[in-house]
Coordinates of C-alpha atoms in Angstrom, one line a residue:
M1 CA 149.8 83.7 156.9
Y2 CA 147.5 82.2 154.4
K3 CA 144.9 79.8 155.9
R4 CA 144.2 76.5 154.3
R5 CA 141.0 76.9 152.2
M6 CA 138.8 74.3 150.4
G7 CA 136.7 75.3 147.4
G8 CA 134.5 73.6 144.9
P9 CA 135.5 70.8 142.5
S10 CA 138.5 72.7 141.2
G11 CA 139.6 73.5 144.7
N12 CA 140.0 69.9 145.6
K13 CA 143.2 69.4 143.5
C14 CA 146.5 71.2 142.8
S15 CA 146.5 73.8 140.0
A16 CA 150.3 73.3 139.2
L17 CA 151.2 71.8 135.9
N18 CA 151.6 68.0 135.9
C19 CA 150.9 67.8 139.7
K20 CA 148.5 65.1 140.9
G21 CA 148.2 66.4 144.5
S22 CA 144.6 66.6 145.7
H23 CA 142.5 66.7 148.9
S24 CA 141.4 63.1 148.3
K25 CA 145.0 62.0 148.9
Q26 CA 145.0 63.5 152.4
M27 CA 147.1 66.5 151.2
S28 CA 146.8 70.1 152.4
L29 CA 145.8 72.7 149.8
F30 CA 146.5 76.4 150.0
S31 CA 144.9 79.3 148.2
F32 CA 146.8 81.8 146.0
P33 CA 147.9 85.1 147.7
K34 CA 145.9 88.3 147.0
D35 CA 149.1 90.4 146.7
P36 CA 149.7 90.9 142.9
V37 CA 153.5 90.9 143.2
L38 CA 153.6 87.7 145.3
L39 CA 150.9 86.1 143.1
Q40 CA 153.1 86.7 140.0
K41 CA 156.1 85.0 141.7
W42 CA 153.9 82.0 142.5
L43 CA 152.7 81.7 138.9
Q44 CA 156.3 82.0 137.6
N45 CA 157.6 79.3 139.9
L46 CA 154.7 77.0 139.0
G47 CA 155.3 77.5 135.2
R48 CA 152.0 79.3 134.5
S49 CA 153.0 83.0 134.2
S50 CA 150.2 84.0 131.8
W51 CA 147.5 82.1 133.7
K52 CA 145.0 84.0 135.9
P53 CA 144.0 81.7 138.7
P54 CA 140.3 81.6 139.7
Q55 CA 139.2 82.1 143.3
S56 CA 138.9 78.3 143.8
A57 CA 142.4 77.5 142.6
R58 CA 144.7 75.8 145.1
V59 CA 148.3 74.6 145.5
C60 CA 149.2 71.4 147.4
E61 CA 151.7 71.0 150.1
L62 CA 154.2 69.2 147.8
H63 CA 155.3 72.6 146.5
F64 CA 156.5 73.9 149.9
T65 CA 159.2 72.8 152.3
S66 CA 158.5 71.7 155.8
G67 CA 160.0 75.0 157.1
Q68 CA 157.5 77.0 155.1
I69 CA 154.4 75.3 156.7
V70 CA 153.5 75.7 160.3
R71 CA 150.5 74.3 162.2
S72 CA 148.2 76.3 164.4
S73 CA 145.6 74.4 166.4
G74 CA 146.2 71.4 164.2
R75 CA 145.6 73.3 160.9
P76 CA 148.4 73.9 158.4
L77 CA 149.3 77.5 157.6
L78 CA 151.9 79.1 155.4
R79 CA 154.5 81.6 156.6
P80 CA 154.3 85.1 155.1
D81 CA 155.9 85.7 151.7
V82 CA 156.7 82.1 150.9
V83 CA 157.0 81.0 147.3
P84 CA 156.2 77.5 146.1
D85 CA 158.6 75.2 144.1
K86 CA 157.9 73.6 140.8
I87 CA 158.5 70.1 142.0
S88 CA 155.9 68.4 139.8
T89 CA 158.3 68.6 136.8
I90 CA 161.3 67.2 138.6
V91 CA 161.9 63.6 137.8
C92 CA 163.9 61.5 140.2
Q93 CA 167.2 60.4 138.5
C94 CA 168.0 57.8 141.1
K95 CA 169.6 54.7 139.7
P96 CA 169.7 51.2 141.2
W97 CA 172.3 50.9 143.9
N98 CA 174.3 47.7 143.6
V99 CA 176.3 46.9 146.7
T100 CA 178.6 43.9 147.1
L101 CA 179.2 43.0 150.7
A102 CA 182.4 41.3 151.6
I103 CA 181.9 38.3 153.8
Q104 CA 184.5 37.8 156.6
D105 CA 184.9 35.1 159.1
H106 CA 183.7 35.8 162.7
L107 CA 184.0 34.0 166.0
Y108 CA 180.4 32.6 165.9
C109 CA 179.8 32.7 162.1
K110 CA 182.1 31.2 159.5
Q111 CA 181.9 31.8 155.8
A112 CA 181.5 28.1 155.1
N113 CA 178.4 27.9 157.4
V114 CA 176.5 30.8 155.9
N115 CA 172.8 29.6 155.5
C116 CA 171.1 32.9 154.8
K117 CA 170.5 34.7 151.5
L118 CA 172.4 37.9 151.2
H119 CA 171.0 40.8 149.3
G120 CA 173.7 42.5 147.5
H121 CA 171.8 45.4 146.1
L122 CA 169.0 47.8 147.1
V123 CA 166.6 49.4 144.6
I124 CA 164.8 52.6 145.5
P125 CA 161.9 54.1 143.5
T126 CA 163.1 55.7 140.3
G127 CA 160.3 58.3 139.9
P128 CA 157.1 59.9 141.2
S129 CA 154.9 57.2 139.4
E130 CA 156.2 54.5 141.6
V131 CA 155.7 56.6 144.7
Q132 CA 152.1 57.3 143.6
Q133 CA 151.6 53.6 143.0
M134 CA 152.8 52.8 146.6
F135 CA 150.5 55.5 147.9
D136 CA 147.5 54.1 146.1
E137 CA 148.3 50.6 147.4
T138 CA 148.6 51.9 150.9
C139 CA 145.2 53.6 150.6
M140 CA 143.6 50.4 149.3
L141 CA 145.1 48.4 152.2
M142 CA 143.7 51.0 154.7
K143 CA 140.2 50.7 153.2
E144 CA 140.4 46.9 153.4
L145 CA 141.5 47.2 157.0
D146 CA 138.5 49.4 157.8
H147 CA 136.2 46.9 156.1
L148 CA 137.7 44.1 158.1
K149 CA 137.3 46.1 161.4
K150 CA 133.6 46.7 160.6
A151 CA 133.1 43.0 159.8
V152 CA 134.7 42.1 163.2
Q153 CA 132.4 44.5 165.0
A154 CA 129.4 43.1 163.3
K155 CA 130.4 39.5 164.3
E156 CA 131.0 40.7 167.9
Q157 CA 127.5 42.3 167.9
Q158 CA 126.0 39.0 166.7
V159 CA 127.7 37.2 169.5
K160 CA 126.4 39.7 172.1
N161 CA 122.8 39.5 170.7
K162 CA 123.0 35.7 170.9
E163 CA 124.2 35.8 174.5
N164 CA 121.4 38.3 175.4
S165 CA 118.8 36.0 173.8
Q166 CA 120.0 33.1 175.8
H167 CA 119.8 35.2 179.0
K168 CA 116.2 36.2 178.1
G169 CA 115.3 32.6 177.7
N170 CA 116.5 31.9 181.3
K171 CA 114.4 34.7 182.9
K172 CA 112.0 33.8 185.6
H173 CA 108.3 33.5 184.7
F174 CA 105.8 34.6 187.4
T175 CA 102.3 33.2 187.8
V176 CA 99.2 35.2 187.3
E177 CA 98.6 35.1 191.1
A178 CA 102.1 36.5 191.8
I179 CA 101.6 39.3 189.3
R180 CA 98.2 40.1 190.8
T181 CA 99.7 40.2 194.3
G182 CA 102.6 42.4 193.0
L183 CA 100.1 44.9 191.5
Q184 CA 98.2 45.0 194.8
L185 CA 101.3 45.7 196.8
S186 CA 102.5 48.3 194.2
M187 CA 99.1 50.1 194.4
A188 CA 99.1 50.0 198.2
C189 CA 102.7 51.0 198.8
G190 CA 103.5 53.1 195.9
P191 CA 106.6 52.8 193.6
S192 CA 109.1 53.6 196.4
G193 CA 107.4 51.4 199.0
Y194 CA 107.2 48.5 196.5
Q195 CA 110.9 48.8 195.8
K196 CA 111.6 48.7 199.6
V197 CA 109.4 45.6 199.9
L198 CA 111.4 43.8 197.1
Q199 CA 114.6 44.8 198.8
V200 CA 113.5 43.4 202.2
L201 CA 112.2 40.2 200.7
Q202 CA 115.5 39.7 198.7
D203 CA 117.6 39.9 201.8
S204 CA 115.3 37.4 203.7
P205 CA 116.1 33.8 202.9
G206 CA 113.0 31.7 202.1
A207 CA 110.8 34.8 201.5
P208 CA 108.4 34.8 198.5
K209 CA 109.6 36.5 195.3
F210 CA 107.5 39.2 193.6
P211 CA 107.9 40.6 190.1
S212 CA 109.9 43.7 189.5
P213 CA 108.2 47.0 188.6
R214 CA 109.1 46.6 184.9
T215 CA 107.5 43.1 184.9
L216 CA 104.3 44.5 186.3
Q217 CA 104.3 47.2 183.6
V218 CA 104.7 44.6 180.9
A219 CA 101.8 42.5 182.4
V220 CA 99.3 45.4 182.0
E221 CA 100.7 46.8 178.7
H222 CA 97.8 45.1 176.8
I223 CA 95.3 47.4 178.5
K224 CA 95.2 50.5 176.3
F225 CA 92.8 52.7 178.3
A226 CA 91.6 54.5 175.2
P227 CA 88.8 57.0 175.5
G228 CA 85.4 55.3 175.5
I229 CA 84.1 52.2 177.1
L230 CA 86.9 50.1 178.6
Y231 CA 86.0 46.6 177.5
E232 CA 89.3 45.3 178.6
I233 CA 88.3 46.2 182.1
L234 CA 84.7 45.1 181.9
D235 CA 85.5 41.5 180.8
P236 CA 87.7 40.7 183.8
L237 CA 85.2 42.5 186.0
G238 CA 82.5 40.1 184.9
K239 CA 84.5 37.1 186.2
K240 CA 84.6 38.9 189.6
F241 CA 80.8 39.2 189.6
Q242 CA 80.4 35.6 188.6
G243 CA 82.3 34.6 191.7
F244 CA 79.8 36.2 194.1
Q245 CA 77.4 33.6 195.5
D246 CA 74.9 36.2 197.0
S247 CA 73.0 38.2 194.4
R248 CA 73.1 41.2 196.6
D249 CA 76.9 41.3 196.2
R250 CA 76.4 42.1 192.5
D251 CA 74.3 45.3 193.2
I252 CA 76.1 48.4 192.1
N253 CA 75.5 52.1 191.4
K254 CA 76.6 53.7 188.2
V255 CA 78.3 57.0 189.0
F256 CA 79.2 59.6 186.3
D257 CA 80.6 63.1 186.8
E258 CA 82.6 65.8 184.8
L259 CA 86.0 67.1 185.5
V260 CA 87.4 70.4 184.2
Q261 CA 90.8 69.9 182.4
K262 CA 93.4 72.0 180.8
R263 CA 93.0 72.6 177.0
Q264 CA 96.1 71.0 175.5
I265 CA 97.3 68.2 173.1
D266 CA 99.7 65.5 174.3
I267 CA 101.1 62.3 172.8
D268 CA 100.0 59.1 174.5
N269 CA 103.0 56.6 174.2
N270 CA 100.7 53.7 175.0
L271 CA 98.1 54.6 172.3
K272 CA 100.7 55.9 169.9
R273 CA 98.5 58.9 169.0
P274 CA 97.8 62.5 170.1
V275 CA 95.1 63.0 172.9
G276 CA 93.3 66.1 173.9
F277 CA 90.5 66.2 171.3
A278 CA 86.8 65.5 172.1
T279 CA 85.9 61.9 171.7
L280 CA 82.1 61.8 171.8
P281 CA 80.4 61.4 168.4
G282 CA 79.8 64.7 166.6
Q283 CA 82.7 66.5 168.3
E284 CA 85.6 65.1 166.3
G285 CA 88.5 67.6 165.8
K286 CA 87.4 70.0 168.6
F287 CA 89.6 70.7 171.7
A288 CA 88.4 69.0 174.8
E289 CA 88.0 71.1 178.0
K290 CA 86.2 68.6 180.2
G291 CA 86.6 64.9 181.0
E292 CA 83.7 62.7 182.0
I293 CA 84.2 59.5 183.8
Y294 CA 81.8 56.6 184.5
I295 CA 82.3 54.4 187.6
F296 CA 80.8 51.2 188.9
R297 CA 80.5 51.5 192.6
G298 CA 79.6 48.5 194.7
I299 CA 76.7 48.8 197.3
R300 CA 77.5 45.8 199.5
Q301 CA 80.9 44.9 198.2
R302 CA 83.9 47.3 198.3
L303 CA 84.1 48.0 194.6
K304 CA 85.1 51.1 192.7
Q305 CA 86.1 50.8 189.1
I306 CA 86.3 53.2 186.2
V307 CA 84.7 51.5 183.3
A308 CA 84.6 54.4 180.7
Y309 CA 85.7 57.9 180.1
H310 CA 85.3 60.6 177.4
L311 CA 86.8 63.9 176.6
N312 CA 84.1 66.6 176.0
T313 CA 83.7 70.2 174.9
P314 CA 81.8 72.6 177.2
Q315 CA 78.7 72.1 175.0
V316 CA 77.8 68.4 174.8
D317 CA 74.9 66.8 173.0
S318 CA 72.8 64.9 175.6
K319 CA 71.9 62.3 173.1
A320 CA 75.5 61.2 172.7
K321 CA 75.9 60.9 176.5
K322 CA 72.7 59.0 176.7
Q323 CA 74.0 56.4 174.2
V324 CA 77.1 55.9 176.3
I325 CA 75.0 55.4 179.5
L326 CA 72.7 52.9 177.8
E327 CA 75.6 50.9 176.4
L328 CA 77.2 50.7 179.9
L329 CA 73.8 49.6 181.4
Q330 CA 73.6 46.9 178.7
K331 CA 77.2 45.8 179.3
A332 CA 76.6 45.7 183.1
N333 CA 73.7 43.4 182.6
E334 CA 75.8 41.1 180.4
I335 CA 78.6 40.7 182.9
G336 CA 76.1 39.9 185.7
A337 CA 76.0 43.2 187.6
N338 CA 72.7 44.7 188.9
V339 CA 72.6 48.4 188.4
I340 CA 70.4 49.8 191.1
A341 CA 70.8 53.6 190.6
L342 CA 72.4 56.3 188.6
V343 CA 74.3 58.7 190.8
C344 CA 75.3 62.2 189.5
D345 CA 75.1 65.9 190.5
M346 CA 72.2 68.1 189.5
G347 CA 74.3 69.7 186.7
N348 CA 73.3 66.7 184.5
R349 CA 69.6 67.6 184.4
G350 CA 69.7 67.6 180.5
I351 CA 70.9 64.0 180.3
L352 CA 68.6 62.9 183.1
S353 CA 65.6 64.4 181.2
E354 CA 66.8 62.7 178.0
L355 CA 66.8 59.3 179.9
G356 CA 63.2 60.0 181.2
F357 CA 63.8 61.2 184.7
S358 CA 62.0 64.3 186.0
T359 CA 61.0 66.0 189.3
K360 CA 58.0 63.7 189.5
K361 CA 59.7 60.6 188.2
D362 CA 62.7 59.3 190.1
S363 CA 62.9 55.7 188.7
L364 CA 62.6 53.9 185.3
K365 CA 61.6 50.4 184.4
W366 CA 64.7 48.4 183.6
P367 CA 65.0 44.7 183.0
G368 CA 65.1 42.9 186.4
T369 CA 64.9 45.8 188.8
P370 CA 63.8 49.5 188.7
L371 CA 66.5 52.0 187.9
W372 CA 66.6 54.9 190.3
C373 CA 68.1 58.4 190.0
V374 CA 70.0 59.5 193.1
P375 CA 71.6 62.9 193.4
D376 CA 75.1 63.1 194.6
P377 CA 74.9 63.8 198.5
V378 CA 77.8 66.2 198.4
H379 CA 76.3 68.3 195.6
L380 CA 72.9 68.1 197.3
F381 CA 74.3 69.5 200.5
K382 CA 76.1 72.2 198.5
S383 CA 72.9 73.2 196.7
L384 CA 71.1 73.4 200.1
K385 CA 73.8 75.6 201.5
E386 CA 73.5 77.9 198.4
C387 CA 69.7 78.1 198.9
L388 CA 70.0 79.0 202.5
C389 CA 72.7 81.6 201.9
T390 CA 70.8 83.2 199.0
N391 CA 67.3 83.4 200.6
K392 CA 68.5 84.1 204.2
T393 CA 65.2 82.7 205.5
I394 CA 64.5 79.2 206.9
T395 CA 60.8 78.3 207.4
L396 CA 60.4 75.2 209.6
P397 CA 57.3 73.0 209.4
Q398 CA 54.8 73.5 212.3
R399 CA 55.2 69.9 213.3
I400 CA 59.0 70.3 213.9
V401 CA 58.4 73.6 215.8
E402 CA 55.8 71.9 218.2
E403 CA 57.9 68.7 218.6
F404 CA 61.1 70.4 219.6
G405 CA 59.5 73.4 221.3
L406 CA 61.0 76.0 219.0
P407 CA 59.9 79.7 219.3
S408 CA 59.0 79.9 215.6

């Protein structure tokens, strides 16, 4: 069998003389056989004996009978050794058929009561040109039908969009207090626990209504959390400090520490940009391997809030970190907070020296109150443990020995 094959521009239409069959008219096209004897028979029947068909030449399905074409998996195939017919030169010699129908009386229809128009003749197409005209008109009607279908679908989509917009206008709006309470419950219970709380409240008549998780996400979408100082956090935090009547409630410690992170680049959907590069000035374009966070920690009030973070390389310029700390101290003073001390581990001795601290100077003059430097208790205990394990000798003061009666 010869499979149906499509070629270039010449392979989209029939190669027989005076034949208008083409692939654009939804007709199947078949390639010429490779057998020289069978090829010569094809050319003779098509009226082109001296013509040498190119590889892209095709013959349409109008030159074959229905018995010569079979379908395999929906594709038309020719039976072996079939020869096409030269139908493109055959002109239909049909003549109009005039028929005169004799009218006879019937039980329920009399000749005198005939009210319908009788067609006494039937005209059929007289040639391929009329068939082609009917085919073209049918194609044009099909295209117009597709256009109308698309227009109807567009109108239906407009109606659906209008209905959705009306439903959006009727959605419930929650107050700021309700959203704040929902965020607190979501943080305390977690996503699954908050869903359970919403389900229990929904089944209880008269219970208060809280926002859905998606509503809570929309409420905080304006907070970008970009690397650097989080001004969108500090401004609301200032209102919290203004509500404290006792000045001691506004005393805080500023804690900063480093975290080791994996070296990789990710896309932040909220920021709409890649993250994973160093963000401190002078380190642009370098891969970050550490993250440094800055936290305001309340001394009297239960407050723990991240107010800034940066992505750093292993080697960081102390002057750049110093500038971040000074900006945070200035911003804390503007929002009404009293920074009492800087808390960090002893791995930040470079930045502490840059700020002015030393082994003999544990505080600085800062507007309002002195600014102290306090080592992290956990790291202080770890450093003491390392000292004891390394030296393996503990020398106690004589006063402690005498007071507790120790042997040495």
